[in-house]
Amino acid sequence: MRRFRRSRWAAAAVVLTAAVTFLPSDRPAHAAIDSGTLGARYDATASNITFRVHSSRATRMLVAFYDTAAGSQEKANLLLAKQSGTDTWAATVSVAALRDTYGIAGTVYYGYRAWGPNWPYDPAWTKGSTAGFVADVDSTGNRFNPNKLLLDPYAREVSHDPQRPGMTDGTIYGSGPAHRAKDDGAQAPKGIVLTAPAAGGTGTKPTRALKDSIVYEVHLRGLTMNDSAIPVGERGTYKGAAAKAAALAALGVAAVEFLPVQETQNDTNDIDSASTTGDNYWGYATLNYFSPERRCSSDKGPGGPTREFRAMVKAYHDAGIKVFTDVVYNHTGEGGPWNASDKNTYSLLSFRGLDNPTYYSLTADRQSPWDNTGVGGNYNTYNPVAQNLIVDSLAYWKDTLGIDGFRHDLATVLGNTCEHGCFQYSSTDPATALRRITAEMPPRPAPPRAGPEPSISWSPTTASPRRTSTPATPRTTHSPGRTVLRTAARTTTSPGTRAAWRQTSARRPATASHS
């Protein structure tokens, strides 16, 4: 996927305003940040690892353990148990058992396999078989396939991209008649179990008001890729970017805004250095919302991207510079249908294979993604569980990785109030992802202004905003993050998760800043 930027900040922006009254909502109360403790986590003694994953539709799940990232079969499988009264599946294994019973003495790589109503468990099933298969997609939108190893949405790092040098066959991740029996376990990206970073380590966050700041927007790899002053092995990396902090501070830069640095498919970019066909330079197709992009780290070993990213943030904070990043919670890197007329053939990498109707907005018949943005289907931002992931991810980047602010790509999707069969943006419904983000991680309000301040509402049937007025209130454009509307047209291809982007409109709004 390539991102073409035309008129980088042209046209109109959306400034969210706190409403005087709220629409009534019968939505359930949302969970506190990280209350589900999902993902793979060591206990306090680092003697045991607990794996927890959400699926409201699965009927059987297992976690597979590997001692290498790719090229070999799992060393062991462990069945997960559904926790009473919840949709969380969990299992705990001791480090000693992994070492002594299964032969995994070092890094633990893992992934999930899931069965559900469209593919119930059959004792005769083996990897690469179709035992138990009913349909690639059923009437309620389930797309379970136990032949696909699924990446944990809460993994703290990802081992590698689905496609990479030496493995460019994206069809192994597919469903549908031609691909459903292909087992991808040996090649699929896997989560990496990490110990939690020590507290601190990212420096003291600067407190300069955003209205007084010069924000330098830059692609992280592009910042140093051709910089002869940076050692060759550090060019285009977090470490290389850290080396530029003092120079940017000397120019008067008060904040850097990196284009997306969450894990995305881009390991195939350099296979053919003479061609950009299928390359994903810009990174707006996220595979995992917690993992720093491994390709941007000079230390690519387990834990390396996290350590190097945090060190980079500290370097900027020490220079008095805030660190913002673009984030993409409106769609994921799993993409849409490989063929518009084929409801069966999709990539199953993570979210779709775990709980398709929870993580994605679907059409009314639940057979296809709801796609009103041209990126392959909307992330289901009005679903409380999908919202949990957004908020948990933002909190992790803010509190653990040290980020000061975010710019939300295609932010209107975060204001959607319809899970399936429609799209309806609301600036006042308190249950939207946008409202929840600002409620749970409130920015410092900008100084109040006199007189009415315009707000913008969007109709699902037109791309034209209709202006209304509300009494003056603190602005809640979000930093972290800055909540901005950006419209774009994109064309997807398959198999794989590539897309071409064309920037059509956006403008940076006045924003507020977090401490």
CSV table of C-alpha atoms in Angstrom, one decimal, residues 266-489:
chain,number,residue,atom,x,y,z
A,266,ASN,CA,6.0,-3.8,4.7
A,267,ASP,CA,8.7,-6.5,4.9
A,268,THR,CA,8.4,-7.1,1.2
A,269,ASN,CA,9.2,-3.5,0.2
A,270,ASP,CA,12.8,-4.2,-0.6
A,271,ILE,CA,12.5,-7.5,-2.5
A,272,ASP,CA,12.6,-5.6,-5.8
A,273,SER,CA,14.5,-2.4,-5.2
A,274,ALA,CA,13.8,-1.2,-8.7
A,275,SER,CA,10.0,-1.4,-8.3
A,276,THR,CA,7.5,0.1,-5.9
A,277,THR,CA,4.7,-2.2,-6.9
A,278,GLY,CA,2.8,-3.4,-3.9
A,279,ASP,CA,5.1,-1.5,-1.5
A,280,ASN,CA,3.7,-0.1,1.7
A,281,TYR,CA,5.8,2.9,2.6
A,282,TRP,CA,3.3,4.9,4.6
A,283,GLY,CA,2.0,2.3,7.0
A,284,TYR,CA,-1.7,3.0,7.1
A,285,ALA,CA,-2.8,-0.6,7.3
A,286,THR,CA,-2.2,-1.8,10.9
A,287,LEU,CA,-1.7,-5.5,11.7
A,288,ASN,CA,-1.3,-5.0,15.5
A,289,TYR,CA,-2.1,-2.0,17.6
A,290,PHE,CA,0.4,-2.5,20.4
A,291,SER,CA,3.5,-3.5,18.6
A,292,PRO,CA,6.1,-1.0,17.4
A,293,GLU,CA,7.0,-1.6,13.8
A,294,ARG,CA,9.9,-4.0,13.8
A,295,ARG,CA,11.2,-2.8,10.4
A,296,CYS,CA,11.9,0.5,12.0
A,297,SER,CA,14.2,-0.9,14.7
A,298,SER,CA,17.9,-1.5,14.3
A,299,ASP,CA,17.6,-4.2,17.0
A,300,LYS,CA,15.1,-6.6,15.5
A,301,GLY,CA,15.5,-9.3,18.2
A,302,PRO,CA,12.6,-10.0,20.7
A,303,GLY,CA,12.0,-6.9,22.7
A,304,GLY,CA,14.3,-4.9,20.5
A,305,PRO,CA,11.7,-2.7,18.9
A,306,THR,CA,10.1,-1.8,22.3
A,307,ARG,CA,13.4,-1.0,23.9
A,308,GLU,CA,14.6,1.1,21.0
A,309,PHE,CA,11.3,3.0,20.6
A,310,ARG,CA,11.3,3.9,24.3
A,311,ALA,CA,14.9,5.1,24.1
A,312,MET,CA,14.0,7.2,21.0
A,313,VAL,CA,11.1,8.8,22.9
A,314,LYS,CA,13.4,9.6,25.8
A,315,ALA,CA,15.9,11.3,23.5
A,316,TYR,CA,13.2,13.6,22.2
A,317,HIS,CA,11.8,14.3,25.7
A,318,ASP,CA,15.3,15.1,26.9
A,319,ALA,CA,15.6,17.6,24.1
A,320,GLY,CA,12.3,19.2,25.1
A,321,ILE,CA,10.4,17.7,22.1
A,322,LYS,CA,7.0,16.0,22.3
A,323,VAL,CA,6.4,12.8,20.3
A,324,PHE,CA,3.1,12.4,18.4
A,325,THR,CA,2.2,9.6,16.1
A,326,ASP,CA,-0.5,8.9,13.5
A,327,VAL,CA,-2.8,6.0,14.5
A,328,VAL,CA,-5.2,4.0,12.3
A,329,TYR,CA,-8.2,2.6,14.2
A,330,ASN,CA,-10.7,2.9,11.4
A,331,HIS,CA,-9.6,-0.3,9.6
A,332,THR,CA,-7.0,-3.0,9.8
A,333,GLY,CA,-4.3,-4.6,7.7
A,334,GLU,CA,-6.5,-7.7,7.2
A,335,GLY,CA,-8.1,-6.0,4.2
A,336,GLY,CA,-11.3,-6.7,2.5
A,337,PRO,CA,-12.6,-9.4,0.0
A,338,TRP,CA,-10.1,-10.7,-2.5
A,339,ASN,CA,-12.8,-10.4,-5.1
A,340,ALA,CA,-15.8,-8.2,-4.7
A,341,SER,CA,-18.1,-11.0,-6.0
A,342,ASP,CA,-16.7,-13.6,-3.7
A,343,LYS,CA,-18.0,-13.6,-0.1
A,344,ASN,CA,-15.9,-16.6,1.0
A,345,THR,CA,-12.3,-15.6,0.3
A,346,TYR,CA,-10.7,-13.3,2.8
A,347,SER,CA,-7.4,-13.0,4.7
A,348,LEU,CA,-7.6,-14.5,8.2
A,349,LEU,CA,-4.7,-13.1,10.1
A,350,SER,CA,-6.1,-12.0,13.5
A,351,PHE,CA,-9.3,-10.1,14.3
A,352,ARG,CA,-11.4,-11.7,11.5
A,353,GLY,CA,-10.6,-15.3,12.6
A,354,LEU,CA,-11.2,-14.6,16.3
A,355,ASP,CA,-14.5,-12.7,16.3
A,356,ASN,CA,-15.4,-11.1,13.0
A,357,PRO,CA,-18.7,-9.5,14.0
A,358,THR,CA,-17.1,-8.0,17.1
A,359,TYR,CA,-14.1,-6.4,15.5
A,360,TYR,CA,-15.6,-5.4,12.1
A,361,SER,CA,-18.7,-3.5,11.0
A,362,LEU,CA,-20.6,-5.8,8.6
A,363,THR,CA,-23.3,-5.4,6.0
A,364,ALA,CA,-26.9,-6.1,7.2
A,365,ASP,CA,-26.7,-9.8,6.0
A,366,ARG,CA,-23.3,-10.2,7.8
A,367,GLN,CA,-21.7,-11.5,4.7
A,368,SER,CA,-19.3,-8.6,3.9
A,369,PRO,CA,-17.5,-5.7,5.6
A,370,TRP,CA,-19.3,-2.4,5.7
A,371,ASP,CA,-16.9,-0.2,3.7
A,372,ASN,CA,-17.8,3.4,3.2
A,373,THR,CA,-14.2,4.6,3.2
A,374,GLY,CA,-12.6,2.4,0.5
A,375,VAL,CA,-10.1,0.7,2.7
A,376,GLY,CA,-11.6,-2.8,2.9
A,377,GLY,CA,-14.0,-2.5,5.7
A,378,ASN,CA,-14.6,-0.4,8.9
A,379,TYR,CA,-13.3,-1.4,12.3
A,380,ASN,CA,-16.3,-1.8,14.5
A,381,THR,CA,-15.6,1.2,16.7
A,382,TYR,CA,-19.1,1.3,18.3
A,383,ASN,CA,-18.7,-2.2,19.8
A,384,PRO,CA,-17.6,-2.0,23.4
A,385,VAL,CA,-15.0,-4.8,23.1
A,386,ALA,CA,-13.5,-3.3,19.9
A,387,GLN,CA,-13.5,0.1,21.7
A,388,ASN,CA,-11.6,-1.5,24.7
A,389,LEU,CA,-8.8,-2.4,22.3
A,390,ILE,CA,-8.6,1.1,21.0
A,391,VAL,CA,-8.4,2.7,24.4
A,392,ASP,CA,-6.1,0.0,25.8
A,393,SER,CA,-3.8,0.5,22.9
A,394,LEU,CA,-3.7,4.3,23.2
A,395,ALA,CA,-3.0,4.0,26.9
A,396,TYR,CA,-0.2,1.6,26.3
A,397,TRP,CA,1.5,3.9,23.8
A,398,LYS,CA,0.9,6.9,26.1
A,399,ASP,CA,1.9,5.3,29.4
A,400,THR,CA,4.4,2.6,28.5
A,401,LEU,CA,5.9,3.8,25.2
A,402,GLY,CA,5.9,7.4,26.2
A,403,ILE,CA,3.9,9.0,23.4
A,404,ASP,CA,2.5,12.5,24.0
A,405,GLY,CA,-0.2,12.7,21.4
A,406,PHE,CA,-2.0,11.0,18.5
A,407,ARG,CA,-3.5,12.0,15.2
A,408,HIS,CA,-6.4,9.8,14.3
A,409,ASP,CA,-6.7,8.8,10.7
A,410,LEU,CA,-10.3,8.8,9.2
A,411,ALA,CA,-11.6,9.9,12.6
A,412,THR,CA,-15.2,10.0,11.5
A,413,VAL,CA,-15.2,6.2,11.7
A,414,LEU,CA,-14.4,6.5,15.4
A,415,GLY,CA,-17.6,8.5,15.7
A,416,ASN,CA,-19.8,5.8,14.1
A,417,THR,CA,-22.9,4.8,16.1
A,418,CYS,CA,-23.9,1.8,14.0
A,419,GLU,CA,-22.3,-1.6,14.3
A,420,HIS,CA,-23.7,-3.4,11.3
A,421,GLY,CA,-25.8,-2.5,8.2
A,422,CYS,CA,-25.2,1.2,8.2
A,423,PHE,CA,-22.9,4.1,9.1
A,424,GLN,CA,-24.0,7.1,11.2
A,425,TYR,CA,-21.6,9.6,12.6
A,426,SER,CA,-22.5,11.4,15.8
A,427,SER,CA,-20.6,14.2,17.6
A,428,THR,CA,-22.8,13.9,20.7
A,429,ASP,CA,-23.4,10.2,21.4
A,430,PRO,CA,-21.3,9.5,24.6
A,431,ALA,CA,-20.8,5.8,23.6
A,432,THR,CA,-18.7,6.5,20.5
A,433,ALA,CA,-15.0,5.7,20.4
A,434,LEU,CA,-14.2,9.4,20.0
A,435,ARG,CA,-16.1,10.4,23.1
A,436,ARG,CA,-14.7,7.5,25.1
A,437,ILE,CA,-11.1,8.4,24.1
A,438,THR,CA,-11.5,11.9,25.3
A,439,ALA,CA,-13.4,10.9,28.4
A,440,GLU,CA,-10.8,8.3,29.6
A,441,MET,CA,-7.7,10.2,28.5
A,442,PRO,CA,-8.9,13.8,28.6
A,443,PRO,CA,-6.7,16.5,27.0
A,444,ARG,CA,-5.8,19.8,28.7
A,445,PRO,CA,-8.6,22.1,27.3
A,446,ALA,CA,-7.6,25.0,25.2
A,447,PRO,CA,-8.4,28.5,26.6
A,448,PRO,CA,-12.2,29.2,26.3
A,449,ARG,CA,-13.3,31.4,23.5
A,450,ALA,CA,-16.0,34.0,23.4
A,451,GLY,CA,-19.2,33.5,21.4
A,452,PRO,CA,-20.5,30.4,19.7
A,453,GLU,CA,-18.1,27.9,18.3
A,454,PRO,CA,-19.1,25.9,15.1
A,455,SER,CA,-19.3,22.1,15.2
A,456,ILE,CA,-19.7,19.7,12.3
A,457,SER,CA,-22.1,16.8,12.0
A,458,TRP,CA,-21.9,14.3,9.2
A,459,SER,CA,-24.8,12.6,7.4
A,460,PRO,CA,-24.2,9.0,6.2
A,461,THR,CA,-25.7,9.9,2.8
A,462,THR,CA,-23.5,12.9,1.9
A,463,ALA,CA,-19.9,13.9,2.1
A,464,SER,CA,-20.9,17.5,2.8
A,465,PRO,CA,-20.8,18.7,6.4
A,466,ARG,CA,-23.6,20.6,7.8
A,467,ARG,CA,-22.6,23.3,10.2
A,468,THR,CA,-24.4,23.9,13.5
A,469,SER,CA,-23.5,26.1,16.5
A,470,THR,CA,-23.1,25.2,20.1
A,471,PRO,CA,-22.2,27.4,23.1
A,472,ALA,CA,-18.5,27.9,23.6
A,473,THR,CA,-16.9,24.9,25.3
A,474,PRO,CA,-13.4,23.6,25.7
A,475,ARG,CA,-12.2,21.9,22.5
A,476,THR,CA,-11.6,18.2,22.8
A,477,THR,CA,-9.5,17.5,19.7
A,478,HIS,CA,-7.3,14.9,21.2
A,479,SER,CA,-3.6,15.2,22.0
A,480,PRO,CA,-2.9,12.6,22.8
A,481,GLY,CA,-4.2,12.5,20.2
A,482,ARG,CA,-5.3,15.1,17.8
A,483,THR,CA,-8.7,14.0,16.4
A,484,VAL,CA,-8.8,15.0,12.8
A,485,LEU,CA,-11.0,14.2,9.8
A,486,ARG,CA,-9.1,13.0,6.8
A,487,THR,CA,-10.8,11.7,3.7
A,488,ALA,CA,-9.1,9.4,1.3
A,489,ALA,CA,-9.8,7.2,-1.6
